């Protein structure tokens, strides 16, 4: 398996250079490390194509706007991502995580880097085996995203400690993953994924304005599904909508699709034909 590759990106000079991923590069007062004050994206480079690259760059720019970070130069990041993929070496699939931090405390000089690695076996297993999930309260009510923009709901920030804690909680309860809901029971997203359900020939996902990330893979899935004659839409969903759906998935860049086998211990229908059809839409 090829080893990870790293490029350090200097947004101030507009340059980047390859670096040793095993060596230290970040200052201990970097605000990414001490406050989670920065943004990131993770994309999948598969069979020679960086999937949804432009959608990732555009969400990166939107996250930067929400955090009052300097606008990332898309050409600089495109080139840095291309370089780190080249440096990683041959692999069918490469996950590229690119990050922009506010930089060292008080320096007013952002830090950037892109790291390429091979997706873990666990992620690939969830693609084929599906997952058991828990519904967990994210602790805010519907409408919070508009009422409280300082919560940065909808930005992909480095502050993922809550998301990781939710995943640990699920694993302590013998589940693989989580579906977050608002305190009034509206489905939001997974800690690292978008929720998609199928009802007949319709695919549905929560409204992106509800305080969630606008998923790049969900949008790719909807594009391919619309072309194949599915109706696709954005709608408030409940946990009951998931367990009564014909199929439901957590969808994200590296894992692509993981079928939800059960939610809070309630089994969802196992329909191999539907699963194969939806998977083919995203893999085509
Ligand atoms: N929601 C959250 C909180 C995420 O972290 C992610 C991806 O990491 C997603 C949704 C799915 O986004 P994408 O399909 O762009 O990977």
Coordinates of C-alpha atoms and ligand atoms in Angstrom, one line a residue:
X1 CA 0.0 0.0 0.0
X2 CA 1.5 3.4 -1.0
X3 CA 2.4 5.6 2.0
X4 CA 0.6 8.9 2.7
X5 CA 1.9 12.0 0.8
X6 CA 1.8 15.6 2.0
X7 CA 2.1 19.0 0.5
X8 CA 2.3 22.2 2.5
X9 CA 0.4 25.0 1.0
X10 CA 1.3 28.7 1.7
X11 CA -1.8 30.7 0.9
X12 CA 0.2 34.0 1.4
X13 CA 2.8 33.3 -1.3
X14 CA 0.5 31.1 -3.4
X15 CA 3.0 28.3 -3.4
X16 CA 3.2 24.7 -2.2
X17 CA 5.9 22.1 -1.7
X18 CA 6.1 18.4 -0.9
X19 CA 6.9 17.5 2.7
X20 CA 7.5 14.4 4.8
X21 CA 4.1 13.4 6.3
X22 CA 5.9 11.8 9.2
X23 CA 7.8 15.0 10.2
X24 CA 6.4 17.8 12.4
X25 CA 5.1 20.8 10.4
X26 CA 2.5 22.6 12.5
X27 CA 3.5 25.1 15.2
X28 CA 2.1 24.3 18.6
X29 CA 0.2 27.6 18.7
X30 CA -1.5 27.0 15.3
X31 CA -5.1 27.9 15.8
X32 CA -6.1 24.6 14.0
X33 CA -4.5 22.7 16.9
X34 CA -5.5 24.9 19.8
X35 CA -9.0 26.0 18.8
X36 CA -10.0 23.8 15.8
X37 CA -10.1 27.2 14.0
X38 CA -10.0 26.3 10.4
X39 CA -11.7 24.4 7.6
X40 CA -11.1 21.3 5.6
X41 CA -12.5 19.1 2.8
X42 CA -12.0 15.4 2.0
X43 CA -12.3 14.1 -1.5
X44 CA -11.9 10.8 -3.2
X45 CA -9.6 10.3 -6.2
X46 CA -10.9 7.1 -7.8
X47 CA -9.8 5.5 -11.1
X48 CA -7.9 8.6 -12.0
X49 CA -10.6 11.1 -11.3
X50 CA -10.9 13.5 -8.3
X51 CA -14.6 13.2 -7.6
X52 CA -16.6 16.4 -7.2
X53 CA -13.4 18.5 -7.1
X54 CA -15.1 21.7 -8.0
X55 CA -18.0 21.1 -5.5
X56 CA -15.4 20.5 -2.8
X57 CA -13.5 23.7 -3.7
X58 CA -16.7 25.7 -3.7
X59 CA -17.8 24.4 -0.3
X60 CA -14.2 25.1 0.9
X61 CA -14.6 28.7 -0.2
X62 CA -18.0 28.9 1.4
X63 CA -16.6 27.6 4.7
X64 CA -13.8 30.2 4.5
X65 CA -16.4 32.9 4.1
X66 CA -18.4 31.7 7.1
X67 CA -15.3 31.8 9.3
X68 CA -13.9 35.1 7.9
X69 CA -10.8 33.3 6.6
X70 CA -9.1 34.6 3.5
X71 CA -10.7 33.3 0.3
X72 CA -8.8 30.2 -0.9
X73 CA -7.3 30.5 -4.4
X74 CA -9.0 27.7 -6.3
X75 CA -6.1 27.3 -8.8
X76 CA -3.5 27.0 -6.0
X77 CA -5.6 24.3 -4.2
X78 CA -6.3 22.4 -7.5
X79 CA -2.6 22.3 -8.2
X80 CA -1.7 21.3 -4.6
X81 CA -4.3 18.5 -4.7
X82 CA -3.0 17.3 -8.1
X83 CA 0.6 17.3 -6.7
X84 CA -0.2 15.3 -3.6
X85 CA -2.2 12.7 -5.6
X86 CA 0.8 12.4 -8.0
X87 CA 3.2 12.0 -5.0
X88 CA 1.0 9.4 -3.3
X89 CA 1.7 6.9 -6.2
X90 CA -0.6 4.4 -7.8
X91 CA -3.7 3.3 -6.0
X92 CA -7.3 2.7 -7.2
X93 CA -8.5 5.0 -4.5
X94 CA -6.9 7.9 -2.7
X95 CA -8.5 10.1 0.0
X96 CA -7.3 13.7 -0.1
X97 CA -7.9 15.8 3.0
X98 CA -7.1 19.5 2.4
X99 CA -7.0 22.0 5.3
X100 CA -6.8 25.7 5.8
X101 CA -6.1 26.9 9.3
X102 CA -6.2 30.5 10.7
X103 CA -2.5 29.9 11.4
X104 CA -0.3 30.6 14.4
X105 CA -2.0 32.7 17.1
X106 CA -1.6 36.4 16.4
X107 CA 0.4 35.9 13.2
X108 CA -2.4 36.7 10.7
X109 CA -0.9 34.2 8.4
X110 CA -3.0 31.2 7.4
X111 CA -1.5 27.7 7.2
X112 CA -2.6 25.1 4.6
X113 CA -1.8 21.5 3.7
X114 CA -3.1 18.6 1.7
X115 CA -2.6 15.0 2.7
X116 CA -3.2 12.0 0.5
X117 CA -3.8 8.5 2.0
X118 CA -5.4 5.2 1.2
X119 CA -9.0 4.7 2.5
X120 CA -9.0 2.3 5.4
X121 CA -10.3 -1.3 5.1
X122 CA -13.0 -0.5 7.7
X123 CA -14.4 2.2 5.4
X124 CA -14.4 -0.1 2.4
X125 CA -16.1 -2.8 4.5
X126 CA -19.0 -0.5 5.4
X127 CA -19.5 0.2 1.7
X128 CA -20.3 -3.4 1.1
X129 CA -21.7 -4.6 4.4
X130 CA -23.9 -1.6 5.4
X131 CA -24.2 -0.2 8.9
X132 CA -26.3 -0.2 12.1
X133 CA -26.9 3.3 13.3
X134 CA -28.2 5.2 16.4
X135 CA -30.3 8.3 16.2
X136 CA -28.8 10.9 18.5
X137 CA -29.9 14.4 19.5
X138 CA -27.5 17.1 18.1
X139 CA -28.7 19.4 20.8
X140 CA -30.2 22.3 18.8
X141 CA -33.7 22.9 17.5
X142 CA -34.9 23.4 13.9
X143 CA -34.2 26.9 12.6
X144 CA -31.0 27.3 14.7
X145 CA -28.8 27.7 11.6
X146 CA -30.6 31.0 10.7
X147 CA -31.0 32.2 14.3
X148 CA -27.4 31.6 15.3
X149 CA -24.9 32.0 12.4
X150 CA -22.0 32.1 14.9
X151 CA -22.6 28.3 15.4
X152 CA -21.2 27.9 11.9
X153 CA -23.7 25.2 11.1
X154 CA -23.2 24.3 7.5
X155 CA -19.4 25.1 7.5
X156 CA -16.9 22.3 7.4
X157 CA -14.8 23.4 10.2
X158 CA -12.0 21.5 12.0
X159 CA -14.1 21.4 15.2
X160 CA -15.2 17.7 14.9
X161 CA -14.8 16.7 18.5
X162 CA -18.6 16.4 19.0
X163 CA -19.0 14.4 15.9
X164 CA -16.2 12.0 17.0
X165 CA -17.7 11.7 20.5
X166 CA -21.1 10.7 18.9
X167 CA -19.3 8.0 16.9
X168 CA -17.6 6.7 20.0
X169 CA -20.9 6.7 21.8
X170 CA -22.5 4.6 18.9
X171 CA -19.6 2.2 19.0
X172 CA -19.9 1.8 22.8
X173 CA -23.5 0.7 22.0
X174 CA -22.4 -1.8 19.3
X175 CA -23.5 0.4 16.4
X176 CA -21.3 1.7 13.5
X177 CA -22.6 5.2 13.0
X178 CA -25.1 7.9 13.9
X179 CA -28.0 9.9 12.5
X180 CA -28.1 13.3 14.2
X181 CA -31.6 14.9 14.8
X182 CA -32.6 18.3 16.0
X183 CA -34.0 18.5 19.6
X184 CA -37.5 18.5 18.0
X185 CA -36.8 15.4 16.0
X186 CA -35.9 16.5 12.5
X187 CA -33.2 14.4 10.8
X188 CA -30.0 16.3 10.2
X189 CA -27.0 14.3 9.0
X190 CA -24.4 11.7 10.1
X191 CA -21.3 13.0 11.9
X192 CA -19.4 12.5 8.6
X193 CA -22.1 11.9 6.1
X194 CA -25.4 12.9 4.5
X195 CA -28.7 10.9 5.0
X196 CA -30.5 9.8 1.9
X197 CA -33.7 7.7 1.8
X198 CA -35.6 6.0 -1.1
X199 CA -39.4 5.9 -1.2
X200 CA -40.6 4.2 -4.4
X201 CA -38.7 5.9 -7.2
X202 CA -38.0 9.0 -5.1
X203 CA -34.8 9.9 -3.3
X204 CA -35.0 12.3 -0.4
X205 CA -32.5 14.1 1.8
X206 CA -32.8 16.8 4.5
X207 CA -32.8 20.5 3.4
X208 CA -29.2 21.7 3.3
X209 CA -30.3 25.0 5.0
X210 CA -31.3 23.0 8.2
X211 CA -27.8 23.4 9.7
X212 CA -26.0 20.6 7.9
X213 CA -23.2 20.3 5.3
X214 CA -24.4 20.3 1.7
X215 CA -23.0 16.9 0.7
X216 CA -21.0 16.7 -2.5
X217 CA -21.7 12.9 -2.9
X218 CA -25.4 13.3 -2.2
X219 CA -25.5 15.9 -5.0
X220 CA -23.6 13.5 -7.3
X221 CA -26.0 10.8 -6.5
X222 CA -29.0 13.0 -7.1
X223 CA -27.6 14.1 -10.5
X224 CA -27.1 10.6 -11.6
X225 CA -30.4 9.4 -10.2
X226 CA -32.3 12.3 -11.9
X227 CA -30.7 11.4 -15.2
X228 CA -31.8 7.8 -14.6
X229 CA -35.5 8.9 -14.1
X230 CA -35.6 9.1 -10.3
X231 CA -37.4 12.0 -8.6
X232 CA -35.0 13.7 -6.1
X233 CA -35.8 16.2 -3.5
X234 CA -35.0 18.0 -0.2
X235 CA -37.4 17.6 2.7
X236 CA -37.7 17.6 6.5
X237 CA -37.4 13.9 7.5
X238 CA -38.1 12.1 10.8
X239 CA -36.5 9.0 12.2
X240 CA -39.8 7.2 11.4
X241 CA -39.3 8.3 7.7
X242 CA -36.0 6.4 7.7
X243 CA -37.2 3.2 9.3
X244 CA -40.3 3.1 7.0
X245 CA -38.3 3.9 3.8
X246 CA -37.6 1.3 1.1
X247 CA -33.9 2.0 1.7
X248 CA -31.6 4.5 3.5
X249 CA -27.9 5.3 3.2
X250 CA -25.2 7.4 4.8
X251 CA -23.5 9.1 1.9
X252 CA -20.0 10.7 1.9
X253 CA -16.9 11.3 -0.3
X254 CA -14.7 8.4 0.8
X255 CA -17.1 5.8 2.0
X256 CA -19.5 6.8 -0.9
X257 CA -22.6 4.9 0.3
X258 CA -23.2 2.8 3.4
X259 CA -26.6 1.2 3.5
X260 CA -28.4 1.6 6.9
X261 CA -29.3 -1.9 7.9
X262 CA -30.9 -0.9 11.2
X263 CA -31.8 2.3 13.1
X264 CA -32.1 2.2 16.9
X265 CA -32.4 -1.6 16.5
X266 CA -35.2 -1.5 14.0
X267 CA -34.3 -3.3 10.8
X268 CA -34.7 -1.6 7.5
X269 CA -35.8 -3.6 4.4
X270 CA -33.0 -5.5 2.8
X271 CA -33.5 -5.1 -1.0
X272 CA -30.3 -6.2 -2.8
X273 CA -31.7 -5.0 -6.2
X274 CA -32.3 -1.4 -4.9
X275 CA -28.9 -1.4 -3.1
X276 CA -27.2 -2.4 -6.3
X277 CA -29.1 0.1 -8.4
X278 CA -28.2 3.0 -6.0
X279 CA -24.6 2.0 -5.7
X280 CA -24.3 1.8 -9.5
X281 CA -25.6 5.4 -9.8
X282 CA -22.8 6.7 -7.6
X283 CA -20.1 4.5 -9.1
X284 CA -20.9 5.1 -12.7
Ligands
LIG1 N1 -22.0 15.9 6.8 C1 -20.8 16.0 7.5 C2 -20.9 16.5 8.9 C3 -19.6 15.5 7.0 O1 -18.5 15.6 7.7 C4 -19.6 15.0 5.6 C5 -18.4 14.6 5.0 O2 -17.3 14.4 5.7 C6 -20.8 15.0 4.9 C7 -22.0 15.5 5.5 C8 -20.8 14.5 3.5 O3 -20.2 15.3 2.6 P1 -19.5 14.8 1.3 O4 -20.5 14.0 0.6 O5 -19.1 16.1 0.6 O6 -18.3 14.1 1.7

